[in-house]
Amino acid sequence: MAVDTAREEKALRALTNRLVDDYGEAHSKERVEAVVGTVRRRFDGHSVRDFVPILIERIARRELDPAAAEPDIEQSVSANTTAIPLGDNSNSAGSHLFDTLDRWGSAARGLGGRSAALPRRTVLIGVGAVLAVIAVVAVVAVQQPDSGPVSTGPVPLTTVHGVVGSEKMAFFDDPQVAQALAKHGLQVQVDPAGSRQISTSVDLAKYDFAFPSSAAAAERIQRERGVSGKYTPFASPMVIATFKPIADLLTQAGIVAPGATTTFDVEKYLALAEQGTQWDQLAGNTVYPVRKNVLVSTTDPRTSNSAAMYLAVTAYVANDNTIVRGTKAEDYAVSRISRLFTRQGYTESSSDGPFKDYLANGMGPVPMAWVYEAQYVDAAVHGQLKPDMVLMYPKPTVLSQHTVVPLNDKGDRIGKLLTTDPELQRLAAEHGFRPNDPSLFTKVTAEHQVPVDTNLVNVVDPPDYDTLEHLLDDVARAYN
């Protein structure tokens, strides 16, 4: 019992520290600790100890950030939780389990009756997460020999820590993804960072895996950490998110070609940008008469992979549609494309920022955003797009290979599961990524009527690792 109590206390200290880090700007440390203490007292006397800290954290997050509130399923479940005897193989264990499940079903029905607006799917996910834990307990009960009492409580999950490209946070935050991983005994906690940050400046010693958004960033991590293994569970081509008035205006300028999927001619765009053309100088422009350069908005190439992919595409086109190789070609390409970055002004360090601006603020600040296709599809699937939003495929584009670099055995398990588990592959498709089975992505986009190019042809390879690093360093110097 002392060991269980110490483990719970350690988990509570860890979750309190996480909440202080997440809500420190809005609440004092004392306020956070008080909320955790109040919520903790709700669970006094309950025997499912390993799961209690998870419920405490979820309820505390709701108290500290009501805008992100989850349904109050935790309180209904915890109030109806009883210990399940595991001492024998008789039917008593099964009957206790089903009595408990029946009470939890009543709790869920009561919750649904309390709020007609509560989505049934959300209730089922919340109850399902707890039922999955009790199901594990039931299996253990059936397998125990007649050797007297054994420890109550679920088999603890193994926590795995990772650092991932910010565009994958929605995937890892998905409760269904957490459930799928829990079935394999894993609980994954991830921190977001720009992919180039992950490969250059993030302290990887505290992580079990790194998950940047490109093979080049992964290769750098492998070199520096002496890791040979890697996994590529899904990919995403780079696209441009824009608005119909902008697409129509660029169609008149000969840069955009509408069709089943809209395409964006990078070579014609580069010629226009090199001249320093401003939006209000485009012929017939009455929809966006703004005095600023015609530029695609990107992230910071010094920190983010999406900007590095933009550099790879524009450098290829600037180098007479040839992959850049050698110092002479690098210098020539940089002389043509560096202003595509330096003329933008402030740029975000990771891809999540520009896309959120695109979704929230309209075409005023972000007429064109260079993003992952997965971000656009994910927003479409979850009803976040406005009617005038348009997806454009650069001609050529580049495929971003989201690559897991395992840093130990736990990280290796995650990489393997993300690549091979059918449920996780399906969930990746629902978040807009292209998994190893193309039909999963096609099914999602067809169901949600997202106009994507499922048969990409005009895709170029990025330059090799060393060349890309040289190009990025040269562009970084151009900022100064």
PDB file of C-alpha atoms in Angstrom, residues 79-331:
ATOM      1  CA  ALA A  79     -18.929   8.401  -7.965  1.00  0.00           C
ATOM      2  CA  ASN A  80     -20.018   4.969  -9.154  1.00  0.00           C
ATOM      3  CA  THR A  81     -16.630   3.229  -8.949  1.00  0.00           C
ATOM      4  CA  THR A  82     -16.222   0.273  -6.597  1.00  0.00           C
ATOM      5  CA  ALA A  83     -13.407  -2.176  -6.018  1.00  0.00           C
ATOM      6  CA  ILE A  84     -13.640  -5.394  -8.062  1.00  0.00           C
ATOM      7  CA  PRO A  85     -12.675  -8.531  -6.121  1.00  0.00           C
ATOM      8  CA  LEU A  86      -9.896 -10.405  -7.868  1.00  0.00           C
ATOM      9  CA  GLY A  87      -9.234 -13.169  -5.386  1.00  0.00           C
ATOM     10  CA  ASP A  88     -10.715 -16.177  -7.204  1.00  0.00           C
ATOM     11  CA  ASN A  89     -11.927 -17.542 -10.506  1.00  0.00           C
ATOM     12  CA  SER A  90     -15.557 -17.806  -9.465  1.00  0.00           C
ATOM     13  CA  ASN A  91     -18.407 -15.950 -11.089  1.00  0.00           C
ATOM     14  CA  SER A  92     -18.273 -13.346  -8.326  1.00  0.00           C
ATOM     15  CA  ALA A  93     -15.583 -11.362 -10.153  1.00  0.00           C
ATOM     16  CA  GLY A  94     -17.684 -11.309 -13.298  1.00  0.00           C
ATOM     17  CA  SER A  95     -20.849 -10.333 -11.457  1.00  0.00           C
ATOM     18  CA  HIS A  96     -19.069  -7.496  -9.644  1.00  0.00           C
ATOM     19  CA  LEU A  97     -17.698  -6.288 -12.971  1.00  0.00           C
ATOM     20  CA  PHE A  98     -21.078  -6.275 -14.671  1.00  0.00           C
ATOM     21  CA  ASP A  99     -22.730  -4.610 -11.662  1.00  0.00           C
ATOM     22  CA  THR A 100     -20.114  -1.888 -11.931  1.00  0.00           C
ATOM     23  CA  LEU A 101     -20.546  -1.537 -15.690  1.00  0.00           C
ATOM     24  CA  ASP A 102     -24.309  -1.319 -15.222  1.00  0.00           C
ATOM     25  CA  ARG A 103     -23.900   1.520 -12.710  1.00  0.00           C
ATOM     26  CA  TRP A 104     -21.541   3.293 -15.107  1.00  0.00           C
ATOM     27  CA  GLY A 105     -24.055   2.891 -17.906  1.00  0.00           C
ATOM     28  CA  SER A 106     -26.654   4.543 -15.692  1.00  0.00           C
ATOM     29  CA  ALA A 107     -24.209   7.347 -14.978  1.00  0.00           C
ATOM     30  CA  ALA A 108     -23.646   7.900 -18.680  1.00  0.00           C
ATOM     31  CA  ARG A 109     -27.395   7.906 -19.361  1.00  0.00           C
ATOM     32  CA  GLY A 110     -27.922  10.345 -16.517  1.00  0.00           C
ATOM     33  CA  LEU A 111     -25.239  12.599 -17.940  1.00  0.00           C
ATOM     34  CA  GLY A 112     -26.825  12.495 -21.354  1.00  0.00           C
ATOM     35  CA  GLY A 113     -30.198  13.386 -19.851  1.00  0.00           C
ATOM     36  CA  ARG A 114     -28.680  16.322 -18.015  1.00  0.00           C
ATOM     37  CA  SER A 115     -27.432  18.018 -21.192  1.00  0.00           C
ATOM     38  CA  ALA A 116     -29.248  17.533 -24.452  1.00  0.00           C
ATOM     39  CA  ALA A 117     -26.387  19.259 -26.295  1.00  0.00           C
ATOM     40  CA  LEU A 118     -23.795  16.693 -25.181  1.00  0.00           C
ATOM     41  CA  PRO A 119     -22.585  14.650 -28.203  1.00  0.00           C
ATOM     42  CA  ARG A 120     -23.241  10.927 -27.705  1.00  0.00           C
ATOM     43  CA  ARG A 121     -19.849  10.106 -29.286  1.00  0.00           C
ATOM     44  CA  THR A 122     -18.048  12.167 -26.635  1.00  0.00           C
ATOM     45  CA  VAL A 123     -19.835  10.370 -23.794  1.00  0.00           C
ATOM     46  CA  LEU A 124     -18.972   6.993 -25.257  1.00  0.00           C
ATOM     47  CA  ILE A 125     -15.302   7.933 -25.630  1.00  0.00           C
ATOM     48  CA  GLY A 126     -15.121   9.135 -22.015  1.00  0.00           C
ATOM     49  CA  VAL A 127     -16.776   6.015 -20.607  1.00  0.00           C
ATOM     50  CA  GLY A 128     -14.868   3.804 -23.006  1.00  0.00           C
ATOM     51  CA  ALA A 129     -11.524   5.010 -21.739  1.00  0.00           C
ATOM     52  CA  VAL A 130     -12.408   3.965 -18.190  1.00  0.00           C
ATOM     53  CA  LEU A 131     -14.092   0.738 -19.262  1.00  0.00           C
ATOM     54  CA  ALA A 132     -10.923  -0.216 -21.122  1.00  0.00           C
ATOM     55  CA  VAL A 133      -9.017  -0.034 -17.838  1.00  0.00           C
ATOM     56  CA  ILE A 134     -11.609  -2.177 -16.005  1.00  0.00           C
ATOM     57  CA  ALA A 135     -11.623  -4.663 -18.880  1.00  0.00           C
ATOM     58  CA  VAL A 136      -7.913  -5.203 -18.256  1.00  0.00           C
ATOM     59  CA  VAL A 137      -8.679  -5.810 -14.572  1.00  0.00           C
ATOM     60  CA  ALA A 138     -11.371  -8.353 -15.490  1.00  0.00           C
ATOM     61  CA  VAL A 139      -8.981 -10.292 -17.710  1.00  0.00           C
ATOM     62  CA  VAL A 140      -6.435 -10.433 -14.899  1.00  0.00           C
ATOM     63  CA  ALA A 141      -9.150 -11.661 -12.528  1.00  0.00           C
ATOM     64  CA  VAL A 142     -10.100 -14.551 -14.770  1.00  0.00           C
ATOM     65  CA  GLN A 143      -6.477 -15.584 -15.165  1.00  0.00           C
ATOM     66  CA  GLN A 144      -5.594 -15.603 -11.424  1.00  0.00           C
ATOM     67  CA  PRO A 145      -5.198 -19.052  -9.747  1.00  0.00           C
ATOM     68  CA  ASP A 146      -6.982 -19.893  -6.480  1.00  0.00           C
ATOM     69  CA  SER A 147      -4.087 -18.542  -4.444  1.00  0.00           C
ATOM     70  CA  GLY A 148      -5.758 -15.930  -2.304  1.00  0.00           C
ATOM     71  CA  PRO A 149      -6.176 -12.157  -2.679  1.00  0.00           C
ATOM     72  CA  VAL A 150      -4.166 -10.208  -5.232  1.00  0.00           C
ATOM     73  CA  SER A 151      -3.693  -6.495  -5.811  1.00  0.00           C
ATOM     74  CA  THR A 152      -6.723  -4.580  -7.077  1.00  0.00           C
ATOM     75  CA  GLY A 153      -6.397  -1.906  -9.753  1.00  0.00           C
ATOM     76  CA  PRO A 154      -5.508  -1.857 -13.428  1.00  0.00           C
ATOM     77  CA  VAL A 155      -2.259  -2.777 -15.067  1.00  0.00           C
ATOM     78  CA  PRO A 156      -0.366   0.573 -15.198  1.00  0.00           C
ATOM     79  CA  LEU A 157       0.313   2.135 -18.571  1.00  0.00           C
ATOM     80  CA  THR A 158       3.884   2.742 -19.668  1.00  0.00           C
ATOM     81  CA  THR A 159       4.430   6.458 -20.257  1.00  0.00           C
ATOM     82  CA  VAL A 160       6.357   7.371 -23.388  1.00  0.00           C
ATOM     83  CA  HIS A 161       7.624  10.915 -24.004  1.00  0.00           C
ATOM     84  CA  GLY A 162       8.125  12.383 -27.445  1.00  0.00           C
ATOM     85  CA  VAL A 163       8.782  15.669 -29.208  1.00  0.00           C
ATOM     86  CA  VAL A 164       6.789  16.132 -32.407  1.00  0.00           C
ATOM     87  CA  GLY A 165       6.167  18.631 -35.187  1.00  0.00           C
ATOM     88  CA  SER A 166       3.346  20.951 -34.109  1.00  0.00           C
ATOM     89  CA  GLU A 167       1.125  19.893 -37.032  1.00  0.00           C
ATOM     90  CA  LYS A 168       0.787  16.458 -35.359  1.00  0.00           C
ATOM     91  CA  MET A 169      -0.466  17.733 -31.989  1.00  0.00           C
ATOM     92  CA  ALA A 170      -4.136  17.340 -32.945  1.00  0.00           C
ATOM     93  CA  PHE A 171      -3.446  13.689 -33.749  1.00  0.00           C
ATOM     94  CA  PHE A 172      -1.788  12.951 -30.414  1.00  0.00           C
ATOM     95  CA  ASP A 173      -4.408  14.979 -28.504  1.00  0.00           C
ATOM     96  CA  ASP A 174      -7.211  12.864 -30.003  1.00  0.00           C
ATOM     97  CA  PRO A 175      -8.827  10.685 -27.253  1.00  0.00           C
ATOM     98  CA  GLN A 176      -9.293   7.902 -29.808  1.00  0.00           C
ATOM     99  CA  VAL A 177      -5.544   7.861 -30.452  1.00  0.00           C
ATOM    100  CA  ALA A 178      -4.925   7.721 -26.699  1.00  0.00           C
ATOM    101  CA  GLN A 179      -7.327   4.780 -26.440  1.00  0.00           C
ATOM    102  CA  ALA A 180      -5.682   2.943 -29.335  1.00  0.00           C
ATOM    103  CA  LEU A 181      -2.275   3.336 -27.692  1.00  0.00           C
ATOM    104  CA  ALA A 182      -3.649   2.335 -24.276  1.00  0.00           C
ATOM    105  CA  LYS A 183      -4.745  -0.988 -25.758  1.00  0.00           C
ATOM    106  CA  HIS A 184      -1.040  -1.676 -26.190  1.00  0.00           C
ATOM    107  CA  GLY A 185      -0.263  -0.535 -22.637  1.00  0.00           C
ATOM    108  CA  LEU A 186       1.135   2.854 -23.631  1.00  0.00           C
ATOM    109  CA  GLN A 187       0.388   6.433 -22.641  1.00  0.00           C
ATOM    110  CA  VAL A 188       2.098   8.970 -24.904  1.00  0.00           C
ATOM    111  CA  GLN A 189       2.943  12.505 -23.788  1.00  0.00           C
ATOM    112  CA  VAL A 190       4.304  14.834 -26.466  1.00  0.00           C
ATOM    113  CA  ASP A 191       5.729  18.338 -26.693  1.00  0.00           C
ATOM    114  CA  PRO A 192       5.467  20.401 -29.908  1.00  0.00           C
ATOM    115  CA  ALA A 193       8.434  21.996 -31.668  1.00  0.00           C
ATOM    116  CA  GLY A 194       9.470  23.067 -35.132  1.00  0.00           C
ATOM    117  CA  SER A 195      11.008  20.136 -36.959  1.00  0.00           C
ATOM    118  CA  ARG A 196      14.315  21.864 -37.526  1.00  0.00           C
ATOM    119  CA  GLN A 197      14.353  22.850 -33.854  1.00  0.00           C
ATOM    120  CA  ILE A 198      13.916  19.179 -32.989  1.00  0.00           C
ATOM    121  CA  SER A 199      16.959  18.276 -35.055  1.00  0.00           C
ATOM    122  CA  THR A 200      19.178  21.166 -33.974  1.00  0.00           C
ATOM    123  CA  SER A 201      18.388  22.675 -30.569  1.00  0.00           C
ATOM    124  CA  VAL A 202      15.903  20.549 -28.602  1.00  0.00           C
ATOM    125  CA  ASP A 203      17.423  18.505 -25.756  1.00  0.00           C
ATOM    126  CA  LEU A 204      16.475  14.993 -26.863  1.00  0.00           C
ATOM    127  CA  ALA A 205      17.924  13.335 -23.751  1.00  0.00           C
ATOM    128  CA  LYS A 206      14.567  13.588 -21.964  1.00  0.00           C
ATOM    129  CA  TYR A 207      12.558  11.993 -24.784  1.00  0.00           C
ATOM    130  CA  ASP A 208      11.904   8.443 -25.946  1.00  0.00           C
ATOM    131  CA  PHE A 209      11.278   9.409 -29.554  1.00  0.00           C
ATOM    132  CA  ALA A 210      11.529  12.359 -31.925  1.00  0.00           C
ATOM    133  CA  PHE A 211       8.932  12.817 -34.661  1.00  0.00           C
ATOM    134  CA  PRO A 212       9.940  15.588 -37.089  1.00  0.00           C
ATOM    135  CA  SER A 213       8.119  16.202 -40.334  1.00  0.00           C
ATOM    136  CA  SER A 214      10.851  15.404 -42.820  1.00  0.00           C
ATOM    137  CA  ALA A 215      13.348  12.712 -43.666  1.00  0.00           C
ATOM    138  CA  ALA A 216      16.145  15.333 -43.676  1.00  0.00           C
ATOM    139  CA  ALA A 217      15.480  16.409 -40.084  1.00  0.00           C
ATOM    140  CA  ALA A 218      15.220  12.755 -39.059  1.00  0.00           C
ATOM    141  CA  GLU A 219      18.532  11.998 -40.746  1.00  0.00           C
ATOM    142  CA  ARG A 220      20.257  14.734 -38.779  1.00  0.00           C
ATOM    143  CA  ILE A 221      18.876  13.330 -35.522  1.00  0.00           C
ATOM    144  CA  GLN A 222      20.015   9.835 -36.490  1.00  0.00           C
ATOM    145  CA  ARG A 223      23.510  11.082 -37.228  1.00  0.00           C
ATOM    146  CA  GLU A 224      23.898  13.008 -34.023  1.00  0.00           C
ATOM    147  CA  ARG A 225      22.306  10.385 -31.765  1.00  0.00           C
ATOM    148  CA  GLY A 226      23.853   7.360 -33.464  1.00  0.00           C
ATOM    149  CA  VAL A 227      20.456   5.840 -34.247  1.00  0.00           C
ATOM    150  CA  SER A 228      20.012   3.514 -37.209  1.00  0.00           C
ATOM    151  CA  GLY A 229      16.288   2.764 -37.013  1.00  0.00           C
ATOM    152  CA  LYS A 230      13.422   4.957 -38.156  1.00  0.00           C
ATOM    153  CA  TYR A 231       9.747   4.662 -39.121  1.00  0.00           C
ATOM    154  CA  THR A 232       7.650   6.624 -41.618  1.00  0.00           C
ATOM    155  CA  PRO A 233       4.012   5.992 -40.630  1.00  0.00           C
ATOM    156  CA  PHE A 234       2.535   8.660 -42.904  1.00  0.00           C
ATOM    157  CA  ALA A 235       3.313  11.526 -45.263  1.00  0.00           C
ATOM    158  CA  SER A 236       1.806  14.814 -46.397  1.00  0.00           C
ATOM    159  CA  PRO A 237       2.462  16.899 -49.516  1.00  0.00           C
ATOM    160  CA  MET A 238       2.965  20.625 -49.127  1.00  0.00           C
ATOM    161  CA  VAL A 239       0.102  22.816 -50.320  1.00  0.00           C
ATOM    162  CA  ILE A 240      -1.025  26.450 -50.316  1.00  0.00           C
ATOM    163  CA  ALA A 241      -4.144  27.436 -48.385  1.00  0.00           C
ATOM    164  CA  THR A 242      -5.843  30.511 -49.831  1.00  0.00           C
ATOM    165  CA  PHE A 243      -9.220  32.117 -50.511  1.00  0.00           C
ATOM    166  CA  LYS A 244     -11.389  32.166 -53.618  1.00  0.00           C
ATOM    167  CA  PRO A 245     -10.904  35.921 -54.343  1.00  0.00           C
ATOM    168  CA  ILE A 246      -7.122  35.439 -54.191  1.00  0.00           C
ATOM    169  CA  ALA A 247      -7.260  32.314 -56.344  1.00  0.00           C
ATOM    170  CA  ASP A 248      -9.403  34.151 -58.923  1.00  0.00           C
ATOM    171  CA  LEU A 249      -7.005  37.107 -58.935  1.00  0.00           C
ATOM    172  CA  LEU A 250      -3.974  34.860 -59.476  1.00  0.00           C
ATOM    173  CA  THR A 251      -5.864  32.968 -62.178  1.00  0.00           C
ATOM    174  CA  GLN A 252      -6.124  36.259 -64.095  1.00  0.00           C
ATOM    175  CA  ALA A 253      -2.375  36.728 -63.556  1.00  0.00           C
ATOM    176  CA  GLY A 254      -1.687  33.295 -65.072  1.00  0.00           C
ATOM    177  CA  ILE A 255      -0.240  31.794 -61.894  1.00  0.00           C
ATOM    178  CA  VAL A 256      -3.194  29.669 -60.796  1.00  0.00           C
ATOM    179  CA  ALA A 257      -5.068  27.116 -62.891  1.00  0.00           C
ATOM    180  CA  PRO A 258      -8.490  26.020 -61.584  1.00  0.00           C
ATOM    181  CA  GLY A 259      -9.815  22.501 -62.144  1.00  0.00           C
ATOM    182  CA  ALA A 260     -10.802  19.416 -60.182  1.00  0.00           C
ATOM    183  CA  THR A 261      -7.934  20.517 -57.941  1.00  0.00           C
ATOM    184  CA  THR A 262      -6.454  24.012 -58.138  1.00  0.00           C
ATOM    185  CA  THR A 263      -2.764  24.266 -59.096  1.00  0.00           C
ATOM    186  CA  PHE A 264      -0.230  27.017 -58.428  1.00  0.00           C
ATOM    187  CA  ASP A 265       2.630  27.523 -60.918  1.00  0.00           C
ATOM    188  CA  VAL A 266       5.750  28.049 -58.802  1.00  0.00           C
ATOM    189  CA  GLU A 267       7.896  29.174 -61.762  1.00  0.00           C
ATOM    190  CA  LYS A 268       5.497  31.966 -62.746  1.00  0.00           C
ATOM    191  CA  TYR A 269       5.088  32.954 -59.109  1.00  0.00           C
ATOM    192  CA  LEU A 270       8.867  33.146 -58.657  1.00  0.00           C
ATOM    193  CA  ALA A 271       9.215  35.438 -61.674  1.00  0.00           C
ATOM    194  CA  LEU A 272       6.506  37.729 -60.283  1.00  0.00           C
ATOM    195  CA  ALA A 273       8.015  37.768 -56.787  1.00  0.00           C
ATOM    196  CA  GLU A 274      11.520  38.528 -58.086  1.00  0.00           C
ATOM    197  CA  GLN A 275      10.159  41.713 -59.645  1.00  0.00           C
ATOM    198  CA  GLY A 276       8.872  42.808 -56.248  1.00  0.00           C
ATOM    199  CA  THR A 277       5.282  42.926 -57.534  1.00  0.00           C
ATOM    200  CA  GLN A 278       2.727  44.100 -55.008  1.00  0.00           C
ATOM    201  CA  TRP A 279      -0.879  43.010 -54.786  1.00  0.00           C
ATOM    202  CA  ASP A 280      -2.296  46.392 -55.783  1.00  0.00           C
ATOM    203  CA  GLN A 281      -0.193  46.273 -58.968  1.00  0.00           C
ATOM    204  CA  LEU A 282      -1.983  43.196 -60.328  1.00  0.00           C
ATOM    205  CA  ALA A 283      -4.252  44.055 -63.229  1.00  0.00           C
ATOM    206  CA  GLY A 284      -7.942  44.255 -62.377  1.00  0.00           C
ATOM    207  CA  ASN A 285      -7.370  43.814 -58.656  1.00  0.00           C
ATOM    208  CA  THR A 286     -10.419  45.106 -56.807  1.00  0.00           C
ATOM    209  CA  VAL A 287     -10.683  42.314 -54.222  1.00  0.00           C
ATOM    210  CA  TYR A 288      -7.323  42.686 -52.475  1.00  0.00           C
ATOM    211  CA  PRO A 289      -5.802  46.098 -53.313  1.00  0.00           C
ATOM    212  CA  VAL A 290      -3.105  45.899 -50.650  1.00  0.00           C
ATOM    213  CA  ARG A 291       0.309  47.520 -50.902  1.00  0.00           C
ATOM    214  CA  LYS A 292       2.494  44.598 -49.924  1.00  0.00           C
ATOM    215  CA  ASN A 293       4.461  42.018 -51.882  1.00  0.00           C
ATOM    216  CA  VAL A 294       2.786  39.061 -53.543  1.00  0.00           C
ATOM    217  CA  LEU A 295       4.258  36.345 -51.333  1.00  0.00           C
ATOM    218  CA  VAL A 296       3.279  33.005 -49.880  1.00  0.00           C
ATOM    219  CA  SER A 297       3.390  33.123 -46.072  1.00  0.00           C
ATOM    220  CA  THR A 298       5.675  30.483 -44.540  1.00  0.00           C
ATOM    221  CA  THR A 299       7.202  29.620 -41.213  1.00  0.00           C
ATOM    222  CA  ASP A 300      10.764  30.505 -40.230  1.00  0.00           C
ATOM    223  CA  PRO A 301      13.212  28.391 -42.296  1.00  0.00           C
ATOM    224  CA  ARG A 302      15.684  28.490 -39.406  1.00  0.00           C
ATOM    225  CA  THR A 303      13.356  26.448 -37.194  1.00  0.00           C
ATOM    226  CA  SER A 304      10.568  24.840 -39.211  1.00  0.00           C
ATOM    227  CA  ASN A 305      10.430  21.968 -41.696  1.00  0.00           C
ATOM    228  CA  SER A 306       7.493  23.369 -43.677  1.00  0.00           C
ATOM    229  CA  ALA A 307       9.597  26.409 -44.597  1.00  0.00           C
ATOM    230  CA  ALA A 308      12.493  24.081 -45.472  1.00  0.00           C
ATOM    231  CA  MET A 309      10.136  22.245 -47.869  1.00  0.00           C
ATOM    232  CA  TYR A 310       9.155  25.595 -49.426  1.00  0.00           C
ATOM    233  CA  LEU A 311      12.866  26.338 -49.845  1.00  0.00           C
ATOM    234  CA  ALA A 312      13.378  22.908 -51.464  1.00  0.00           C
ATOM    235  CA  VAL A 313      10.628  23.521 -54.041  1.00  0.00           C
ATOM    236  CA  THR A 314      11.558  27.114 -54.895  1.00  0.00           C
ATOM    237  CA  ALA A 315      15.291  26.260 -55.050  1.00  0.00           C
ATOM    238  CA  TYR A 316      14.517  23.423 -57.474  1.00  0.00           C
ATOM    239  CA  VAL A 317      12.569  25.794 -59.737  1.00  0.00           C
ATOM    240  CA  ALA A 318      15.157  28.583 -59.401  1.00  0.00           C
ATOM    241  CA  ASN A 319      17.868  26.103 -60.401  1.00  0.00           C
ATOM    242  CA  ASP A 320      16.246  25.582 -63.820  1.00  0.00           C
ATOM    243  CA  ASN A 321      13.974  22.821 -62.497  1.00  0.00           C
ATOM    244  CA  THR A 322      16.902  20.734 -61.334  1.00  0.00           C
ATOM    245  CA  ILE A 323      17.798  19.401 -57.887  1.00  0.00           C
ATOM    246  CA  VAL A 324      20.395  21.693 -56.327  1.00  0.00           C
ATOM    247  CA  ARG A 325      23.859  20.138 -56.035  1.00  0.00           C
ATOM    248  CA  GLY A 326      27.180  21.845 -55.370  1.00  0.00           C
ATOM    249  CA  THR A 327      28.258  25.244 -54.088  1.00  0.00           C
ATOM    250  CA  LYS A 328      27.685  27.099 -57.356  1.00  0.00           C
ATOM    251  CA  ALA A 329      24.099  25.864 -57.660  1.00  0.00           C
ATOM    252  CA  GLU A 330      23.454  26.614 -53.986  1.00  0.00           C
ATOM    253  CA  ASP A 331      24.663  30.218 -54.308  1.00  0.00           C
TER     254      ASP A 331
END
